[in-house]
Coordinates of C-alpha atoms and ligand atoms in Angstrom, one line a residue:
X1 CA 1.1 -17.3 8.0
X2 CA 2.7 -15.6 11.0
X3 CA 4.7 -12.4 10.7
X4 CA 7.3 -11.6 13.4
X5 CA 8.4 -8.1 14.1
X6 CA 10.7 -7.2 16.9
X7 CA 7.8 -5.3 18.3
X8 CA 5.5 -8.3 18.2
X9 CA 4.1 -11.1 15.9
X10 CA 0.7 -11.7 14.4
X11 CA -1.1 -14.1 12.2
X12 CA -2.5 -13.5 8.8
X13 CA -5.5 -15.6 7.9
X14 CA -8.1 -15.6 5.1
X15 CA -11.6 -15.3 6.5
X16 CA -14.8 -14.3 4.8
X17 CA -16.3 -10.9 5.9
X18 CA -18.8 -12.5 8.2
X19 CA -16.2 -14.6 10.0
X20 CA -13.6 -11.9 10.2
X21 CA -15.9 -9.6 12.1
X22 CA -17.9 -12.2 14.0
X23 CA -15.9 -11.9 17.2
X24 CA -16.3 -8.2 17.6
X25 CA -17.7 -7.6 21.1
X26 CA -20.0 -4.8 22.2
X27 CA -17.1 -2.9 23.7
X28 CA -15.1 -3.0 20.4
X29 CA -15.3 -0.7 17.4
X30 CA -15.5 -1.3 13.7
X31 CA -14.0 1.5 11.6
X32 CA -15.1 1.5 8.0
X33 CA -16.0 3.8 5.1
X34 CA -19.3 4.6 3.5
X35 CA -18.8 2.2 0.6
X36 CA -18.0 -0.8 2.7
X37 CA -20.8 0.2 5.2
X38 CA -23.3 0.1 2.3
X39 CA -22.3 -3.3 1.1
X40 CA -21.5 -5.1 4.4
X41 CA -23.5 -3.5 7.2
X42 CA -25.5 -6.7 7.6
X43 CA -22.3 -8.6 8.4
X44 CA -21.4 -6.3 11.3
X45 CA -22.4 -7.7 14.8
X46 CA -25.4 -5.6 15.8
X47 CA -24.2 -4.4 19.1
X48 CA -20.7 -3.3 18.1
X49 CA -20.1 0.4 17.6
X50 CA -19.5 1.2 13.9
X51 CA -17.7 4.4 13.0
X52 CA -18.1 5.2 9.3
X53 CA -15.8 7.7 7.5
X54 CA -16.0 9.2 4.0
X55 CA -14.1 7.1 1.4
X56 CA -10.9 8.4 0.0
X57 CA -7.5 9.8 1.1
X58 CA -8.9 13.1 2.6
X59 CA -10.1 10.9 5.5
X60 CA -6.5 10.2 6.5
X61 CA -6.6 13.6 8.3
X62 CA -6.3 15.0 11.8
X63 CA -9.9 16.0 11.7
X64 CA -11.2 12.5 10.8
X65 CA -8.8 11.0 13.4
X66 CA -10.2 13.3 16.0
X67 CA -13.8 12.6 15.0
X68 CA -13.2 8.8 15.2
X69 CA -11.6 9.1 18.6
X70 CA -14.4 11.3 19.8
X71 CA -17.1 8.9 18.8
X72 CA -15.2 6.2 20.7
X73 CA -14.9 8.4 23.8
X74 CA -18.5 9.4 23.6
X75 CA -19.5 5.7 23.4
X76 CA -17.3 4.8 26.4
X77 CA -14.7 2.7 24.6
X78 CA -11.9 1.8 27.0
X79 CA -8.4 0.4 27.1
X80 CA -10.0 -3.1 26.8
X81 CA -11.6 -2.2 23.4
X82 CA -10.3 -3.5 20.1
X83 CA -10.4 -1.7 16.8
X84 CA -11.4 -3.5 13.7
X85 CA -10.2 -1.7 10.5
X86 CA -12.6 -2.9 7.8
X87 CA -11.8 -1.3 4.5
X88 CA -9.1 -0.3 2.1
X89 CA -5.7 1.3 2.8
X90 CA -7.3 4.5 4.0
X91 CA -9.3 2.9 6.7
X92 CA -6.4 0.6 7.6
X93 CA -4.0 3.5 8.1
X94 CA -6.5 5.7 9.9
X95 CA -8.0 3.1 12.2
X96 CA -4.5 1.6 12.8
X97 CA -3.3 5.0 13.9
X98 CA -6.4 5.5 16.1
X99 CA -5.7 2.0 17.7
X100 CA -2.0 2.8 18.2
X101 CA -2.8 5.9 20.1
X102 CA -6.2 5.5 21.7
X103 CA -5.6 5.5 25.5
X104 CA -1.9 4.8 24.6
X105 CA -2.8 1.9 22.4
X106 CA -5.5 -0.8 21.9
X107 CA -5.3 -3.9 19.7
X108 CA -6.1 -3.5 16.0
X109 CA -7.5 -6.2 13.8
X110 CA -6.8 -5.3 10.2
X111 CA -9.5 -6.6 7.8
X112 CA -8.3 -5.3 4.4
X113 CA -10.9 -5.2 1.6
X114 CA -9.0 -3.8 -1.3
X115 CA -6.4 -5.8 -3.2
X116 CA -3.9 -3.0 -2.5
X117 CA -4.5 -3.2 1.2
X118 CA -4.4 -7.0 1.2
X119 CA -1.0 -7.3 -0.4
X120 CA 0.6 -4.2 1.0
X121 CA -0.6 -1.7 3.5
X122 CA -2.4 -4.0 6.0
X123 CA 0.9 -5.7 7.0
X124 CA 4.2 -4.2 8.0
X125 CA 2.9 -2.2 10.9
X126 CA 3.0 1.3 9.4
X127 CA 0.0 3.3 10.3
X128 CA -0.7 7.0 10.0
X129 CA -2.4 10.1 8.6
X130 CA -1.6 12.9 6.2
X131 CA -1.1 16.6 7.1
X132 CA -1.1 19.6 4.9
X133 CA 2.7 19.2 4.7
X134 CA 2.6 15.8 3.1
X135 CA 1.4 12.2 3.3
X136 CA 1.8 9.9 6.3
X137 CA 3.7 12.6 8.3
X138 CA 2.0 11.6 11.6
X139 CA 2.0 7.9 12.4
X140 CA 3.6 5.0 14.1
X141 CA 5.1 1.6 13.7
X142 CA 2.4 -0.4 15.3
X143 CA 1.9 -4.0 14.2
X144 CA -1.7 -5.2 14.2
X145 CA -3.0 -7.9 16.6
X146 CA -4.1 -9.9 13.6
X147 CA -4.7 -9.5 9.9
X148 CA -7.8 -11.2 8.6
X149 CA -8.2 -11.1 4.8
X150 CA -11.8 -11.2 3.6
X151 CA -11.1 -12.4 0.0
X152 CA -14.8 -12.6 -0.7
X153 CA -15.0 -8.8 -0.4
X154 CA -13.1 -8.5 -3.7
X155 CA -16.4 -9.3 -5.3
X156 CA -17.6 -5.7 -4.7
X157 CA -14.3 -3.9 -5.3
X158 CA -14.6 -1.6 -8.4
X159 CA -12.5 -2.9 -11.4
X160 CA -10.3 0.2 -11.5
X161 CA -9.5 -0.3 -7.8
X162 CA -8.7 -4.0 -8.4
X163 CA -6.3 -3.2 -11.3
X164 CA -4.8 -0.5 -9.1
X165 CA -3.9 -3.1 -6.5
X166 CA -2.3 -5.4 -9.1
X167 CA 0.5 -2.8 -9.5
X168 CA 1.8 -3.8 -6.1
X169 CA 1.4 -7.5 -7.0
X170 CA 3.6 -7.0 -10.1
X171 CA 6.1 -5.1 -8.0
X172 CA 6.6 -8.1 -5.7
X173 CA 7.2 -10.2 -8.9
X174 CA 9.7 -7.7 -10.3
X175 CA 11.7 -7.1 -7.1
X176 CA 12.3 -10.7 -6.2
X177 CA 9.5 -13.2 -6.6
X178 CA 10.2 -15.3 -9.6
X179 CA 7.4 -17.7 -9.1
X180 CA 4.9 -14.9 -8.9
X181 CA 6.3 -13.1 -11.9
X182 CA 6.1 -16.2 -14.1
X183 CA 2.5 -16.6 -13.0
X184 CA 1.6 -13.0 -13.9
X185 CA 3.5 -13.1 -17.2
X186 CA 1.4 -16.1 -18.2
X187 CA -1.8 -14.3 -17.5
X188 CA -2.7 -11.1 -15.6
X189 CA -4.4 -11.5 -12.3
X190 CA -8.2 -11.2 -12.1
X191 CA -10.6 -11.0 -9.2
X192 CA -12.3 -14.2 -10.3
X193 CA -9.1 -16.3 -10.5
X194 CA -9.0 -19.6 -8.7
X195 CA -5.5 -18.9 -7.5
X196 CA -6.2 -15.4 -6.2
X197 CA -5.5 -16.4 -2.6
X198 CA -2.2 -18.0 -3.6
X199 CA -1.2 -14.8 -5.4
X200 CA -2.0 -12.7 -2.3
X201 CA -0.2 -15.2 -0.1
X202 CA 2.9 -15.0 -2.4
X203 CA 3.0 -11.2 -2.0
X204 CA 2.5 -11.4 1.7
X205 CA 5.3 -14.0 2.1
X206 CA 7.6 -11.7 0.3
X207 CA 6.7 -8.6 2.2
X208 CA 6.9 -10.5 5.4
X209 CA 10.4 -11.7 4.7
X210 CA 11.6 -8.2 3.8
X211 CA 9.9 -6.5 6.7
X212 CA 11.1 -9.1 9.2
X213 CA 14.7 -8.6 8.0
X214 CA 14.5 -4.8 8.0
X215 CA 11.6 -3.6 10.1
X216 CA 12.8 -0.1 10.7
X217 CA 14.3 0.6 7.3
X218 CA 17.9 0.6 8.3
X219 CA 19.6 -1.8 5.8
X220 CA 18.1 -0.7 2.5
X221 CA 16.3 -4.0 2.1
X222 CA 12.8 -2.6 3.0
X223 CA 13.5 0.2 0.6
X224 CA 13.3 -2.3 -2.3
X225 CA 9.6 -2.4 -1.6
X226 CA 9.7 1.2 -2.9
X227 CA 10.5 0.1 -6.5
X228 CA 8.5 2.5 -8.7
X229 CA 7.6 4.7 -5.7
X230 CA 10.0 7.6 -6.1
X231 CA 8.6 8.5 -9.5
X232 CA 5.2 7.2 -8.5
X233 CA 4.8 9.4 -5.4
X234 CA 6.0 12.4 -7.5
X235 CA 3.3 11.6 -10.2
X236 CA 0.6 11.4 -7.5
X237 CA 1.7 14.7 -6.0
X238 CA 2.0 16.6 -9.3
X239 CA -1.2 15.1 -10.8
X240 CA -3.1 15.9 -7.5
X241 CA -4.0 13.1 -5.1
X242 CA -6.9 11.1 -6.4
X243 CA -6.5 12.0 -10.1
X244 CA -4.2 9.1 -10.5
X245 CA -4.5 6.2 -8.1
X246 CA -1.5 5.0 -6.1
X247 CA -1.1 1.7 -8.0
X248 CA -1.5 3.5 -11.4
X249 CA 1.2 6.0 -10.4
X250 CA 3.7 3.3 -9.3
X251 CA 3.0 1.3 -12.5
X252 CA 4.2 4.3 -14.5
X253 CA 7.0 4.7 -11.9
X254 CA 8.2 1.2 -12.3
X255 CA 8.6 1.7 -16.1
X256 CA 10.3 5.1 -15.8
X257 CA 12.6 3.9 -13.0
X258 CA 13.7 1.0 -15.1
X259 CA 14.4 3.3 -18.0
X260 CA 16.5 5.3 -15.5
X261 CA 18.3 2.0 -14.6
X262 CA 19.0 1.4 -18.3
X263 CA 20.2 4.9 -18.9
X264 CA 22.7 4.8 -16.0
X265 CA 23.9 1.3 -17.0
X266 CA 22.5 -0.3 -13.8
X267 CA 20.3 -2.5 -16.0
X268 CA 20.8 -3.9 -19.4
X269 CA 18.8 -2.4 -22.4
X270 CA 15.5 -4.1 -22.9
X271 CA 14.5 -4.5 -19.2
X272 CA 12.1 -1.5 -19.2
X273 CA 10.1 -2.9 -22.1
X274 CA 9.7 -6.3 -20.3
X275 CA 8.4 -4.4 -17.3
X276 CA 6.2 -2.3 -19.5
X277 CA 4.7 -5.2 -21.4
X278 CA 3.7 -7.0 -18.2
X279 CA 2.0 -4.0 -16.7
X280 CA 0.3 -3.1 -19.9
X281 CA -1.1 -6.7 -20.2
X282 CA -2.7 -6.1 -16.8
X283 CA -4.4 -2.9 -18.0
X284 CA -2.2 -0.6 -16.0
X285 CA -0.9 2.8 -17.3
X286 CA 2.8 2.8 -18.3
X287 CA 3.5 6.3 -19.5
X288 CA 3.5 9.7 -17.8
X289 CA 0.2 11.4 -18.5
X290 CA 0.5 14.5 -20.7
X291 CA -0.9 16.8 -17.9
X292 CA 2.0 15.9 -15.6
X293 CA 4.9 18.3 -16.2
X294 CA 8.4 16.6 -16.1
X295 CA 10.1 19.6 -14.4
X296 CA 7.6 19.5 -11.6
X297 CA 8.2 15.8 -11.2
X298 CA 11.9 16.4 -10.7
X299 CA 11.1 19.2 -8.2
X300 CA 8.8 16.8 -6.3
X301 CA 11.4 14.0 -6.2
X302 CA 14.0 16.4 -4.9
X303 CA 11.8 16.9 -1.8
X304 CA 12.0 13.1 -1.2
X305 CA 13.5 12.3 2.2
X306 CA 16.5 10.4 0.7
X307 CA 17.5 12.9 -1.9
X308 CA 20.7 14.9 -1.6
X309 CA 22.1 17.8 -3.6
X310 CA 22.1 16.9 -7.3
X311 CA 21.3 13.3 -6.6
X312 CA 18.1 11.3 -6.3
X313 CA 17.3 8.0 -4.6
X314 CA 15.6 5.1 -6.3
X315 CA 15.2 1.4 -5.7
X316 CA 16.1 0.1 -9.1
X317 CA 16.0 -3.2 -10.9
X318 CA 19.4 -4.4 -12.0
X319 CA 17.7 -7.4 -13.6
X320 CA 14.3 -9.1 -13.3
X321 CA 13.8 -10.1 -9.7
X322 CA 16.9 -8.2 -8.5
X323 CA 16.3 -4.8 -6.8
X324 CA 18.7 -2.5 -5.0
X325 CA 18.6 0.9 -3.4
X326 CA 20.7 3.6 -5.2
X327 CA 20.9 6.8 -3.3
X328 CA 23.1 8.8 -5.6
X329 CA 21.5 8.7 -9.1
X330 CA 22.6 12.0 -10.8
X331 CA 19.6 14.3 -11.4
X332 CA 20.9 15.0 -14.9
X333 CA 20.4 11.4 -16.0
X334 CA 16.9 11.4 -14.6
X335 CA 16.2 14.6 -16.6
X336 CA 17.4 13.0 -19.7
X337 CA 15.0 10.1 -19.3
X338 CA 12.2 12.4 -18.6
X339 CA 13.1 14.6 -21.5
X340 CA 13.4 17.9 -19.5
Ligands
ADP401 P1 -6.6 1.7 -1.1 O1 -6.4 1.6 -2.6 O2 -5.3 2.2 -0.4 O3 -7.1 0.5 -0.5 P2 -9.0 3.2 -0.3 O4 -9.0 2.7 1.1 O5 -9.3 4.6 -0.6 O6 -7.6 2.9 -0.9 O7 -9.9 2.2 -1.1 C1 -10.2 2.5 -2.5 C2 -11.7 2.6 -2.8 O8 -12.2 1.3 -2.9 C3 -12.5 3.4 -1.8 O9 -13.5 4.1 -2.4 C4 -13.1 2.3 -0.9 O10 -14.4 2.7 -0.4 C5 -13.3 1.2 -2.0 N1 -13.3 -0.2 -1.5 C6 -12.4 -0.8 -0.8 N2 -12.6 -2.1 -0.6 C7 -13.8 -2.3 -1.2 C8 -14.7 -3.5 -1.4 N3 -14.3 -4.7 -1.0 N4 -15.8 -3.3 -2.1 C9 -16.2 -2.1 -2.6 N5 -15.5 -1.0 -2.5 C10 -14.3 -1.1 -1.8
ZN402 ZN1 2.8 1.4 -2.8

């Protein structure tokens, strides 16, 4: 599959870990995290520099960015080096940002190892790190040179992380991919499924179509990928990053946002329970955890870039497989749904 951005095009292929990293040269660098390093070190070409960061969101920081760059400077990596991002979304975003900026930019080969990164963050060309003021506040639109998906690495992905990634898979189904949705409603996706590659490809084809049509988020189309994310991001922020995983938060977000769509008459009654049933069959959470305060959620959503006075912005389902950006949902309606 080839993805074309105005800023370049790249191929997405499925390659086992050993193959995906096999052409790394001595002057290149593999950026990965401690978990992946532990499982796959023997697959890294012996003479390629490997930079290992701590697993988890805190590694998407200026400090880690600087540490990775410094290891590359110290090892004499040059403008002719390539960066292999071998890991989940954290490694992909961090290493992608390193590649986008190292000596004004070197090629990045994304090798996503988590389901979430395979279906979502490794394509689209958004890379970046977090600051104390918020997530992804420093970054770039920098398409990778290639995306190589090592599906075999799913074998070591912890179950909770796999299920976490399925939330984005369901999202693609809900916002427009009828074939995928029917497949998921028949039976939830598992790491051992024979059609796992087809499921991932189906997600990628959809993201590619949306990103190609609205690369820089100007028409509202790319915003439909944010279904579940206005509420989901707020849940992540209020619960404290890491307490609830991204996919878990957007699973709850998709249910709550569909309840909002019902309450405002955008969707017919009953849609939210269809969404909820699917996500629950997959083992994803569907209700706001008791430790998350609804008033704090509203406050957090108000800080969203698209929010204006008294109105909140959501990408909402009008029906199954139909999603639209609404930038003026009255805050009062949202409060009613959240019961605060
Ligand atoms: P994301 O969910 O955005 O991909 P991370 O990059 O933090 O987030 O990855 C989630 C967790 O899963 C991390 O602890 C990471 O080390 C681990 N992980 C990612 N891919 C694999 C894999 N194939 N095998 C084992 N652990 C993995
Ligand atoms: Zn997401």
